[in-house]
PDB file of C-alpha atoms in Angstrom:
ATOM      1  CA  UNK A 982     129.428 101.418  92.293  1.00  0.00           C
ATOM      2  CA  UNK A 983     130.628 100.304  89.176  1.00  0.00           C
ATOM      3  CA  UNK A 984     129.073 100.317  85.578  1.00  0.00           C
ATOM      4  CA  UNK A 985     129.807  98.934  81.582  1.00  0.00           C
ATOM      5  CA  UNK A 986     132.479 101.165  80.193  1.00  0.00           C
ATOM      6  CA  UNK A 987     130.261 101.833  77.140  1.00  0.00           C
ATOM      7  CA  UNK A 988     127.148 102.783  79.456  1.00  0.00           C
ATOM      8  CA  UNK A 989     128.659 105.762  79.781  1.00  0.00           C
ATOM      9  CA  UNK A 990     128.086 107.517  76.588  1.00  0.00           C
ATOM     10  CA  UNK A 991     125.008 105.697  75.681  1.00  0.00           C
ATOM     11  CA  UNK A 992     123.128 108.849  75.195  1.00  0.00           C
ATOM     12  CA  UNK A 993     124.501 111.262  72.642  1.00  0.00           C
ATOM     13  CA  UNK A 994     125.796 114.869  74.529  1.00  0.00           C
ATOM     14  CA  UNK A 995     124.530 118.171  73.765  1.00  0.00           C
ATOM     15  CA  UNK A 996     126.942 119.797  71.891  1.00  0.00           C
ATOM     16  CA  UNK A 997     128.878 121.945  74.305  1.00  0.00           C
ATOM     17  CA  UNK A 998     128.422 125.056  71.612  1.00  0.00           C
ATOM     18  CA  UNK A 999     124.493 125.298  72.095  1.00  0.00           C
ATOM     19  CA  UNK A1000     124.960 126.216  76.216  1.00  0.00           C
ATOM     20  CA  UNK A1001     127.939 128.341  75.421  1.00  0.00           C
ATOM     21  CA  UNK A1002     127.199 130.588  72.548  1.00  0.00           C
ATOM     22  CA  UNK A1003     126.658 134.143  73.307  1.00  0.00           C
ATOM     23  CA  UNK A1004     122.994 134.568  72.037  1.00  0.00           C
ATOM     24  CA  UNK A1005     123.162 138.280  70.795  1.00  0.00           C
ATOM     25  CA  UNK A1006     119.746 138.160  68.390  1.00  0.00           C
ATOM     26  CA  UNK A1007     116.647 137.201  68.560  1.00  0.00           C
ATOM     27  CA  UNK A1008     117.591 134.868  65.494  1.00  0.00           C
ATOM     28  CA  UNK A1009     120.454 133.799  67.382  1.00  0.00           C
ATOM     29  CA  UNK A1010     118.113 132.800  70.330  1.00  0.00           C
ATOM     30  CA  UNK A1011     115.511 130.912  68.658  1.00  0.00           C
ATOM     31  CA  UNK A1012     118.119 128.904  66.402  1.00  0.00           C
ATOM     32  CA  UNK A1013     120.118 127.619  69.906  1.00  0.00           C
ATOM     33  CA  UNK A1014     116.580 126.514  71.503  1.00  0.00           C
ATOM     34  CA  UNK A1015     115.784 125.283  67.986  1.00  0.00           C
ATOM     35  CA  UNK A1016     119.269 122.828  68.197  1.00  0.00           C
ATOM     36  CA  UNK A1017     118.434 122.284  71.891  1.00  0.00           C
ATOM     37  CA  UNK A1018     114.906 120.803  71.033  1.00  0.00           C
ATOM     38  CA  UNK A1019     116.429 118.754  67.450  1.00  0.00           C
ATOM     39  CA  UNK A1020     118.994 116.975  69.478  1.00  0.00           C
ATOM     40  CA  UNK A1021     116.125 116.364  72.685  1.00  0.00           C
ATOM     41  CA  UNK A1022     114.076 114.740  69.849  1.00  0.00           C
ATOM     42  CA  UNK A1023     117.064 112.403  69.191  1.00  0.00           C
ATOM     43  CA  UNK A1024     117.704 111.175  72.470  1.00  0.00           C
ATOM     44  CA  UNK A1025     114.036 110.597  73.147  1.00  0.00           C
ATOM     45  CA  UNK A1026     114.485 108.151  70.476  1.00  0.00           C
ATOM     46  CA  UNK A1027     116.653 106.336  72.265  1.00  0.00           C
ATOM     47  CA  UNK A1028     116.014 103.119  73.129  1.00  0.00           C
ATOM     48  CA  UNK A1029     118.467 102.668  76.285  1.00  0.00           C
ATOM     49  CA  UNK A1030     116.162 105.755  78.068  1.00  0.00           C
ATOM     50  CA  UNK A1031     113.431 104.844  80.386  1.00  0.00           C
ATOM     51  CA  UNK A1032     110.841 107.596  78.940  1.00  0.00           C
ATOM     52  CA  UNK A1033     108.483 107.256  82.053  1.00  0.00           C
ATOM     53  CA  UNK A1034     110.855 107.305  84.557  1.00  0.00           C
ATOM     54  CA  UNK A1035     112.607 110.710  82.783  1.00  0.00           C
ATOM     55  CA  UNK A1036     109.026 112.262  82.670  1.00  0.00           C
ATOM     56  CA  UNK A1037     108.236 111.205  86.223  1.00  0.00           C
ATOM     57  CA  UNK A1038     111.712 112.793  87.048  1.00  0.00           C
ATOM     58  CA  UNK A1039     111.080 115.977  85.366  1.00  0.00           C
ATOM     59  CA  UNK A1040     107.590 116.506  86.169  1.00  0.00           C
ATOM     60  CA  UNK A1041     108.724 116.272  89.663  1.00  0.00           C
ATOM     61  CA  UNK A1042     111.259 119.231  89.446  1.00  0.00           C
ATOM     62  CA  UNK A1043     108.319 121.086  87.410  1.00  0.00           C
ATOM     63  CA  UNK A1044     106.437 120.765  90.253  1.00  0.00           C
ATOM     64  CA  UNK A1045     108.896 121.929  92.573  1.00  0.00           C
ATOM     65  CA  UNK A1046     108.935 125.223  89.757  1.00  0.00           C
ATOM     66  CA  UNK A1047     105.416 125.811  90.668  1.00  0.00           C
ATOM     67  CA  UNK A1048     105.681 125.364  94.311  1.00  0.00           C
ATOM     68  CA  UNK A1049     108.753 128.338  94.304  1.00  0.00           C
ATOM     69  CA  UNK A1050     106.988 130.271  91.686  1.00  0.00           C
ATOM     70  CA  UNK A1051     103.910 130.709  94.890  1.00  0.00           C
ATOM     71  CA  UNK A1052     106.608 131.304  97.388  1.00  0.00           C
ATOM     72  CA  UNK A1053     105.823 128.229  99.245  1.00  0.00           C
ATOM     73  CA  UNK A1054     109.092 126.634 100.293  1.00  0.00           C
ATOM     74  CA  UNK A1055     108.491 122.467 100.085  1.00  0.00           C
ATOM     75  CA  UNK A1056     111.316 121.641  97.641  1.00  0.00           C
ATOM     76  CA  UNK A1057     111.753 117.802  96.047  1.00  0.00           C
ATOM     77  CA  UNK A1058     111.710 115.907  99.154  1.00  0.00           C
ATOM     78  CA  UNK A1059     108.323 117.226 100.325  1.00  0.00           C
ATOM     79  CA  UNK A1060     106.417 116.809  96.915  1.00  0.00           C
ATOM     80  CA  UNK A1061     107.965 112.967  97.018  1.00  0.00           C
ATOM     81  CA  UNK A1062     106.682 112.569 100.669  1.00  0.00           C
ATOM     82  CA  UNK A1063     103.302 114.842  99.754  1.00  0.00           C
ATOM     83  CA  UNK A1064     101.928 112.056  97.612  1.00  0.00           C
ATOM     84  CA  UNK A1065     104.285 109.114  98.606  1.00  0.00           C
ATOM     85  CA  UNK A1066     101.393 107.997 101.631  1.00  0.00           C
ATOM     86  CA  UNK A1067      98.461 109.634 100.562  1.00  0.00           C
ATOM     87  CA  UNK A1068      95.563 107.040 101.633  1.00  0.00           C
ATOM     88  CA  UNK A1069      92.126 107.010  99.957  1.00  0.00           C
ATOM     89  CA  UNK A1070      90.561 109.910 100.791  1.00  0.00           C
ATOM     90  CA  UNK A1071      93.287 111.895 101.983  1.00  0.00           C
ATOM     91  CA  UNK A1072      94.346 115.682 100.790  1.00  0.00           C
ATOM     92  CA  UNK A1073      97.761 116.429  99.419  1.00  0.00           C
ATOM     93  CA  UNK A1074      97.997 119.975 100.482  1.00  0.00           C
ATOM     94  CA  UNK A1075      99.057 122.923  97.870  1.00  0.00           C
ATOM     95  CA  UNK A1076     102.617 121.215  97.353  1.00  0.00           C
ATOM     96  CA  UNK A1077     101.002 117.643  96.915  1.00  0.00           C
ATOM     97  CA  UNK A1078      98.681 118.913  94.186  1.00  0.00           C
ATOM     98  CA  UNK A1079     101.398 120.172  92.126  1.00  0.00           C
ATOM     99  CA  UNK A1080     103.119 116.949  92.199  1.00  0.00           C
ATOM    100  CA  UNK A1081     100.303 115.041  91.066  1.00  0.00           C
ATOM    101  CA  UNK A1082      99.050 117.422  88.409  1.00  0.00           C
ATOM    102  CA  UNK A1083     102.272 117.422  86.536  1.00  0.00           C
ATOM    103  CA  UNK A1084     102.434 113.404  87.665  1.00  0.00           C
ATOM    104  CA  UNK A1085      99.282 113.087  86.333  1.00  0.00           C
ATOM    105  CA  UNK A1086      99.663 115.142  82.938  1.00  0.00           C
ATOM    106  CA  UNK A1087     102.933 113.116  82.096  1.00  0.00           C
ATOM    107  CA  UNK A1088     101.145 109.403  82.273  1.00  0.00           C
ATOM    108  CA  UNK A1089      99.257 109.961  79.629  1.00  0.00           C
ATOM    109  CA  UNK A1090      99.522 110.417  76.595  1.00  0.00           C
ATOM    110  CA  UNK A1091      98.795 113.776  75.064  1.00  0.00           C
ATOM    111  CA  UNK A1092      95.332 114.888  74.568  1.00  0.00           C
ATOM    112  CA  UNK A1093      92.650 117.451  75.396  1.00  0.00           C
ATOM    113  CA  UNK A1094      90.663 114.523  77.122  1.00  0.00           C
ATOM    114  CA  UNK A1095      93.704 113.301  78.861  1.00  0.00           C
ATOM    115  CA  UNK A1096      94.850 117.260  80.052  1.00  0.00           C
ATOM    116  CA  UNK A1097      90.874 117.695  81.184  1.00  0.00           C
ATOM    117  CA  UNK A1098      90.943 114.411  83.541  1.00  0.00           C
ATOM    118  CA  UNK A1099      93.995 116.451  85.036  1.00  0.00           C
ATOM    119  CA  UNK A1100      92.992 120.280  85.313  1.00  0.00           C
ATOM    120  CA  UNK A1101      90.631 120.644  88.262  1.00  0.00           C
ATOM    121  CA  UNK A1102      87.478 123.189  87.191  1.00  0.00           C
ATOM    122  CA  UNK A1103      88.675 123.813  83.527  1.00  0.00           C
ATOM    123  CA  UNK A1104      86.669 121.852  80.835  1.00  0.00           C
ATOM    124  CA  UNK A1105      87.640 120.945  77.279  1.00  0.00           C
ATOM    125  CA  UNK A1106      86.267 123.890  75.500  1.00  0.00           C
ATOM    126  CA  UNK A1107      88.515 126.686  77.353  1.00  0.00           C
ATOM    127  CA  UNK A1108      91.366 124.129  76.609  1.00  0.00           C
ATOM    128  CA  UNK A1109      90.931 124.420  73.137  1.00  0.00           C
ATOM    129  CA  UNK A1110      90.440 128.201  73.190  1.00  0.00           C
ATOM    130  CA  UNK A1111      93.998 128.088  75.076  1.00  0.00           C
ATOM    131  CA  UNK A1112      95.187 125.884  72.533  1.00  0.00           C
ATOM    132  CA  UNK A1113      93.988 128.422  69.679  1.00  0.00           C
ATOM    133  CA  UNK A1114      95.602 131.164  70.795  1.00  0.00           C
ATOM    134  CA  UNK A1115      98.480 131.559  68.817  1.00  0.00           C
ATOM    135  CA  UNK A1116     100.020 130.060  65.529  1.00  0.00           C
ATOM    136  CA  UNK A1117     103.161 129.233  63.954  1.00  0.00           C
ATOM    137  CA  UNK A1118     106.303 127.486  64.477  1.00  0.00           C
ATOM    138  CA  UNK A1119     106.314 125.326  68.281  1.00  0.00           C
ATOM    139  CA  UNK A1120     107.566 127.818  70.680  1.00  0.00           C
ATOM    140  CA  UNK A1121     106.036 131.204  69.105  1.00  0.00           C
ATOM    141  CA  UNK A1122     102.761 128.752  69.432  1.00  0.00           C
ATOM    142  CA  UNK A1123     104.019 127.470  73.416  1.00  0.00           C
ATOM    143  CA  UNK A1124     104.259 131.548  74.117  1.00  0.00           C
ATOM    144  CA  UNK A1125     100.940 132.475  73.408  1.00  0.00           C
ATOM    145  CA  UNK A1126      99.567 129.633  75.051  1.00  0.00           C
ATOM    146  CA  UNK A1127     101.054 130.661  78.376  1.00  0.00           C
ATOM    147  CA  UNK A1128      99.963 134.096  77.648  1.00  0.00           C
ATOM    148  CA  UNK A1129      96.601 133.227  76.928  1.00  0.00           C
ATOM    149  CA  UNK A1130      96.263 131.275  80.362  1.00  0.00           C
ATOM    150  CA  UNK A1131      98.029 133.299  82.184  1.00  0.00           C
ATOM    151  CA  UNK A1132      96.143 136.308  81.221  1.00  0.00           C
ATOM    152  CA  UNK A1133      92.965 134.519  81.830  1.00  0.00           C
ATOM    153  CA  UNK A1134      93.881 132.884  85.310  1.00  0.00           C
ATOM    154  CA  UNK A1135      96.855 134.899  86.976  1.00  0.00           C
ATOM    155  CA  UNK A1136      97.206 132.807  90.122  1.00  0.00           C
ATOM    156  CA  UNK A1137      97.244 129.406  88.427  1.00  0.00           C
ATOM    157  CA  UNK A1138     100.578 129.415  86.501  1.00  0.00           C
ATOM    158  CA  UNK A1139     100.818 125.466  86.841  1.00  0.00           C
ATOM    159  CA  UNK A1140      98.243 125.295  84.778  1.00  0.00           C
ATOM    160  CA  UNK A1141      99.675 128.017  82.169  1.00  0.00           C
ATOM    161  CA  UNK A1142     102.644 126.046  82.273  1.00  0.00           C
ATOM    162  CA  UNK A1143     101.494 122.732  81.663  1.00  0.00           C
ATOM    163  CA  UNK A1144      99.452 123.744  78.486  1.00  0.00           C
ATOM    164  CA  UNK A1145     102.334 125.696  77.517  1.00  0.00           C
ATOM    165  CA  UNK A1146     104.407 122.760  77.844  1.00  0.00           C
ATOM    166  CA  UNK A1147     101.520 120.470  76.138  1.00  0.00           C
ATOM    167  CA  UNK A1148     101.196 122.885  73.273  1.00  0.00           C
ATOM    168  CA  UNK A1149     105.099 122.515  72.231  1.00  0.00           C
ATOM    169  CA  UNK A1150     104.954 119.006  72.697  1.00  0.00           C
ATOM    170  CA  UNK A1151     101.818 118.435  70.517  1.00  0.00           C
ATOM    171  CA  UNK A1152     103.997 121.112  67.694  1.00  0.00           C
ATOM    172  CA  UNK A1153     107.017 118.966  67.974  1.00  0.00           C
ATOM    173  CA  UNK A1154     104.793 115.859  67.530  1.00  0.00           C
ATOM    174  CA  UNK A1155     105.677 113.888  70.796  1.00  0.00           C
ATOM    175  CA  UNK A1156     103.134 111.432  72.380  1.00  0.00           C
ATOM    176  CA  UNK A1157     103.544 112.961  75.517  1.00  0.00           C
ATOM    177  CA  UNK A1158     103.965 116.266  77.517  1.00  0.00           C
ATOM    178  CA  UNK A1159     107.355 116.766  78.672  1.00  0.00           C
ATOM    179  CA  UNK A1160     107.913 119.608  81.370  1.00  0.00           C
ATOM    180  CA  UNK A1161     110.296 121.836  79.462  1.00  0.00           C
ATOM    181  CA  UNK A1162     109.238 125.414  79.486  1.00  0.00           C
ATOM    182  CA  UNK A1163     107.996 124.351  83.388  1.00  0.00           C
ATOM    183  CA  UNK A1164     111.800 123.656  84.261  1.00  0.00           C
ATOM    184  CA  UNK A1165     113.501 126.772  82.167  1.00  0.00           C
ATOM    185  CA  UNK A1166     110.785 129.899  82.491  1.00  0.00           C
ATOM    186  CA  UNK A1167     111.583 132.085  85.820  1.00  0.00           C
ATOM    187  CA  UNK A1168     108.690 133.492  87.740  1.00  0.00           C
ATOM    188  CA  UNK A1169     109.227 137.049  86.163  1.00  0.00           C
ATOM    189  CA  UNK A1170     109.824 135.899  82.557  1.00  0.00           C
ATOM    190  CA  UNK A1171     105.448 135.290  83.285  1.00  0.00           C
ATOM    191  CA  UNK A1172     104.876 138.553  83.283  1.00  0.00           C
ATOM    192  CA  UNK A1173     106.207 139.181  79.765  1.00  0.00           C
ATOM    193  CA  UNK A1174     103.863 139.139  77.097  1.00  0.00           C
ATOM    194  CA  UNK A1175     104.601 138.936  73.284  1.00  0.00           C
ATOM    195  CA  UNK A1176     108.149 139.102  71.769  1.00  0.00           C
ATOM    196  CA  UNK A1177     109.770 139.357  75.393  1.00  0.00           C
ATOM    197  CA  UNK A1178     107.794 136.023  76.209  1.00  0.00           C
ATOM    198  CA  UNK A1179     108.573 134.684  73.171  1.00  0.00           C
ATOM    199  CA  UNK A1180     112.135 135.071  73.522  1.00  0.00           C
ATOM    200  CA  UNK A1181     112.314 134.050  77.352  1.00  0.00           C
ATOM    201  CA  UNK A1182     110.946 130.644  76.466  1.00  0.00           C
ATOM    202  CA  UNK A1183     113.509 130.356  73.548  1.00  0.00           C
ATOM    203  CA  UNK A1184     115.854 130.567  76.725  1.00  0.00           C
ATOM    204  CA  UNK A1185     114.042 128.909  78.736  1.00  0.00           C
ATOM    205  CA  UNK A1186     114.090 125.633  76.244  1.00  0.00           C
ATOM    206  CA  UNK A1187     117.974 125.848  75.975  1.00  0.00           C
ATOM    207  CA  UNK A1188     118.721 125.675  79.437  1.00  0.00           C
ATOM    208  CA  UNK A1189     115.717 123.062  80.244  1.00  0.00           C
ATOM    209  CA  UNK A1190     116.572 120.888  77.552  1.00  0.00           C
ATOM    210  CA  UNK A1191     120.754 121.109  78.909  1.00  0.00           C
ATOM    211  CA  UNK A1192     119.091 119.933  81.979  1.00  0.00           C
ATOM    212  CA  UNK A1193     116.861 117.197  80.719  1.00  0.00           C
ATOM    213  CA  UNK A1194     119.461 115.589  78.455  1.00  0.00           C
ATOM    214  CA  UNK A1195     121.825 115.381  81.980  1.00  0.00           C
ATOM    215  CA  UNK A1196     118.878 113.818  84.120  1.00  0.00           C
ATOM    216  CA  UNK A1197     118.274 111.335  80.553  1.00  0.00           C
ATOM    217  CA  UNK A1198     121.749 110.164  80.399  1.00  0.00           C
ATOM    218  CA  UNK A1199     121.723 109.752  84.220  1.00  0.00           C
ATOM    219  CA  UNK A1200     118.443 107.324  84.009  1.00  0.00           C
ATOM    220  CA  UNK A1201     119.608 105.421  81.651  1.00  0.00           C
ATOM    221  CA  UNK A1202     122.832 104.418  82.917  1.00  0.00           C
ATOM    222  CA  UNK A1203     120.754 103.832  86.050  1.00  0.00           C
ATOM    223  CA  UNK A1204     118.434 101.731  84.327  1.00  0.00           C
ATOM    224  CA  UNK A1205     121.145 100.020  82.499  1.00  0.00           C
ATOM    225  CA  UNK A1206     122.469  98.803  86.034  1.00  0.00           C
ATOM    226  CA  UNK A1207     118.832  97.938  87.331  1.00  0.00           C
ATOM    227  CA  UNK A1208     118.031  95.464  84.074  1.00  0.00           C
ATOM    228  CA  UNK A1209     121.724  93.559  84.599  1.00  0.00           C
ATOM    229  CA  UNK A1210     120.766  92.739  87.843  1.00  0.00           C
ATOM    230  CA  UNK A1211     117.069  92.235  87.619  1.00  0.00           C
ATOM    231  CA  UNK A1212     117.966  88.017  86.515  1.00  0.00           C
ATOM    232  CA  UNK A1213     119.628  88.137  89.812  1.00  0.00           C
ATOM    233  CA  UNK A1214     116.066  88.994  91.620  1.00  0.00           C
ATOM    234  CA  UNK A1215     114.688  85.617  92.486  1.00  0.00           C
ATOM    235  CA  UNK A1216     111.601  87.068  94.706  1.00  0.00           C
ATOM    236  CA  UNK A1217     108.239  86.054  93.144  1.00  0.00           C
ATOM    237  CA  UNK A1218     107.369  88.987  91.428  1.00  0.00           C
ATOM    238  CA  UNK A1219     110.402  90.995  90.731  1.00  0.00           C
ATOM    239  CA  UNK A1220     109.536  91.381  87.593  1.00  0.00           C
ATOM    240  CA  UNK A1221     107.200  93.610  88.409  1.00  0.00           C
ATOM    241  CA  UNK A1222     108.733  95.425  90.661  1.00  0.00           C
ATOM    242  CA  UNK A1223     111.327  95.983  88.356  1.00  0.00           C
ATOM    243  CA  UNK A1224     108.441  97.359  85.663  1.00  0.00           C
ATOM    244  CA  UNK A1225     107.689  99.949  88.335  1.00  0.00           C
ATOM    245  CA  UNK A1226     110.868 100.983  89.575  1.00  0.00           C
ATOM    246  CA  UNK A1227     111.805 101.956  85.769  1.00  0.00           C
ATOM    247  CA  UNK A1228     108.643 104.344  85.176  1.00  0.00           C
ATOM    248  CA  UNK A1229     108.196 106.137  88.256  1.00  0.00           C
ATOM    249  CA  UNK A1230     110.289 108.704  90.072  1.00  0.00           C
ATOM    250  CA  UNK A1231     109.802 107.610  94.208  1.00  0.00           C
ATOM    251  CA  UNK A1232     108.510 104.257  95.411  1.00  0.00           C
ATOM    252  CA  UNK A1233     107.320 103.168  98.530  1.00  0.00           C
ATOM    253  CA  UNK A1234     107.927  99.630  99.847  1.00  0.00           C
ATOM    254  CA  UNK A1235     104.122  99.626  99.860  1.00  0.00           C
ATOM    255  CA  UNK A1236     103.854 100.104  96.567  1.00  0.00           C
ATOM    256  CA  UNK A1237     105.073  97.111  95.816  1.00  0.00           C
ATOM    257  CA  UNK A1238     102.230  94.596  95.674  1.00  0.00           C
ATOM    258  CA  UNK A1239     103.736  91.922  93.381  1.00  0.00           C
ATOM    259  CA  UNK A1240     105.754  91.150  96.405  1.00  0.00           C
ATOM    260  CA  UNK A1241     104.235  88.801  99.177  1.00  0.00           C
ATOM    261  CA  UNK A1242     104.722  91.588 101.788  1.00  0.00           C
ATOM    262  CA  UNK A1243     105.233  94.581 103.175  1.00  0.00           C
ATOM    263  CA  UNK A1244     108.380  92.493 104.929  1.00  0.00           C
ATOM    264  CA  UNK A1245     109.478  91.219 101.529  1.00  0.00           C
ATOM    265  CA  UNK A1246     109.141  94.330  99.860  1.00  0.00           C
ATOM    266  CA  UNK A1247     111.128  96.281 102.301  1.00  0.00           C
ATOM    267  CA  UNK A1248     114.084  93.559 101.659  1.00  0.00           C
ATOM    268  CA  UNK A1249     113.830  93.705  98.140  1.00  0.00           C
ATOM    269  CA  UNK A1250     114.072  97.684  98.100  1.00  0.00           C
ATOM    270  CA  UNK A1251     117.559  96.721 100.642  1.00  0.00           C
ATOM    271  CA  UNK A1252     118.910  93.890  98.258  1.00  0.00           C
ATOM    272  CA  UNK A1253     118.809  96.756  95.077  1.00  0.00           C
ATOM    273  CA  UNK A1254     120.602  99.249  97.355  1.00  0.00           C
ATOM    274  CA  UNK A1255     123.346  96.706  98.066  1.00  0.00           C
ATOM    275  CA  UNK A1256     123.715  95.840  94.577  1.00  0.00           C
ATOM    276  CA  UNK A1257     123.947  99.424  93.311  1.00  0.00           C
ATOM    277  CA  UNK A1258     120.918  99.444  91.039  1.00  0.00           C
ATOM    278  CA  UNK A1259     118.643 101.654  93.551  1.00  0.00           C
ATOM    279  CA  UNK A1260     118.964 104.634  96.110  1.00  0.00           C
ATOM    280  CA  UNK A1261     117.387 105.106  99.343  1.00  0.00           C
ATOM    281  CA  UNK A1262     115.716 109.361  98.547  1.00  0.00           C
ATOM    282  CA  UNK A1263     114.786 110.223 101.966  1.00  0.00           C
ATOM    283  CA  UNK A1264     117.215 109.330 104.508  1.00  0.00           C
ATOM    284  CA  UNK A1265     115.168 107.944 107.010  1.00  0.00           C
ATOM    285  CA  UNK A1266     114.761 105.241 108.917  1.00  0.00           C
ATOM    286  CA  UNK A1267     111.209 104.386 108.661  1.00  0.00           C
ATOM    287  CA  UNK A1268     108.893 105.451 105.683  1.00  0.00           C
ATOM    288  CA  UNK A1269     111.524 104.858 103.024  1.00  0.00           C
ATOM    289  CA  UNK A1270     111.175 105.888  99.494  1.00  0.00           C
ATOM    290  CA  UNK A1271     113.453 104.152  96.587  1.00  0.00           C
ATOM    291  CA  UNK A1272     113.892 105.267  93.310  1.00  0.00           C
ATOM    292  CA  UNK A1273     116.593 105.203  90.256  1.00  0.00           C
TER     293      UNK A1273
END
């Protein structure tokens, strides 16, 4: 697979000096997850960068940090396939319900409404006691949000981490939440409270946002490759397809109702593998998912 020399370095690179530098003070600390989050902000300005489809991508691996944080052991593949075939009526299971919380919390945009609609049994009042819980810059403000929730519900820590993560996104003034602390936090930096939280999520953000700027410049040389070949796509309603294969993380054939089948969606899914601008995720031969 082949793509345009300059797609490459579309994305501007974390400088190599915020991941390396030997963090010795807390000053030190909170001014490398401080550069981490300034150049984030940058590239999520980008206009190359499928923002959906990075969300979708990340909220997927937050979920998969919520799944190992209760010891459960479905990984990627099993939240995709968790929520992939769910039919009207159907229950995801523990692992499926992480998946489409942070899903869920991701599509739209950032509000107490919006994070309501997608916290089973917590109503908008206790969100904005969370949300009150601490002051000051965005990640002294993320910390004692977690706190806070965590405190108050000890065995829901998706939950503490998605307001977490929706508290530093509202700080930082993005229109979305974007799983950050989710991705970075380990399950015993939780159990800190105060400055030792504090200063684990200042870690956390570094190596998170290292990770999200990788997956960012990965999407959008993928997307780069899916819009050159999308004139190529002369199926009746490719367009679409195309549309939904940019802002979401797994797709399944059936998904794909701009199509005029289940037949012609399964040979348009084929036709993007052959030209490069699509994977196959799950290795099988029957209930296929595709994604970027």
């Amino acid at each position: 697979m082949t793509y345009a020399a300059d797609s490459f370095d579309r994305l501007p690179r974390l400088p190599a000096w915020v991941t390396s530098a030997q963090s010795k003070t807390p000053e030190d600390v909170a001014f490398l997850s401080g550069a981490a989050l300034s150049h984030l902000h940058l590239v999520l300005n980008d206009e190359s960068l499928p923002q959906n489809l990075l969300r979708a991508r990340l909220a997927l691996r937050a979920a998969e940090a919520c799944v190992m944080h209760q010891g459960r052991p479905e990984r990627a593949a099993d939240l995709r396939d968790a929520v992939a075939f769910l039919l009207p009526g159907d229950q995801p299971g523990p692992a499926g319900e992480a998946n489409l919380l942070w899903q869920r919390a991701v599509e739209r945009p950032l509000s107490i409404n919006a994070l309501r609609r997608v916290l089973p049994g917590v109503d908008t009042d206790q969100i904005a006691t969370w949300r009150d819980a601490g002051q000051g810059p965005p990640v002294s403000l993320a910390a004692a949000v977690l706190q806070a929730v965590v405190e108050d519900r000890p065995r829901d820590l998706a939950t503490a981490l998605l307001l977490a993560d929706a508290a530093l996104a509202q700080a930082l003034g993005w229109s979305h939440v974007l799983p950050i602390l989710a991705l970075g936090l380990k399950r015993g930096d939780l159990r800190k409270s105060g400055e030792e939280l504090r200063l684990a999520c200042h870690r956390a953000i570094t190596a998170a946002v290292a990770e999200a700027i990788r997956q960012a410049a990965d999407l959008s040389r993928r997307a780069g490759r899916l819009r050159d070949v999308a004139p190529k796509l002369r199926a009746k309603g490719a367009a679409e397809a195309v549309a939904m294969f940019l802002a979401s993380d797994a797709v399944a054939p059936t998904a794909l109702t701009s199509l005029r089948s289940d037949r012609a969606a399964r040979r348009f899914c084929d036709r993007l593998v052959t030209l490069g601008a699509v994977r196959e995720l799950t290795g099988r031969d029957t209930f296929r998912l595709y994604g970027i």
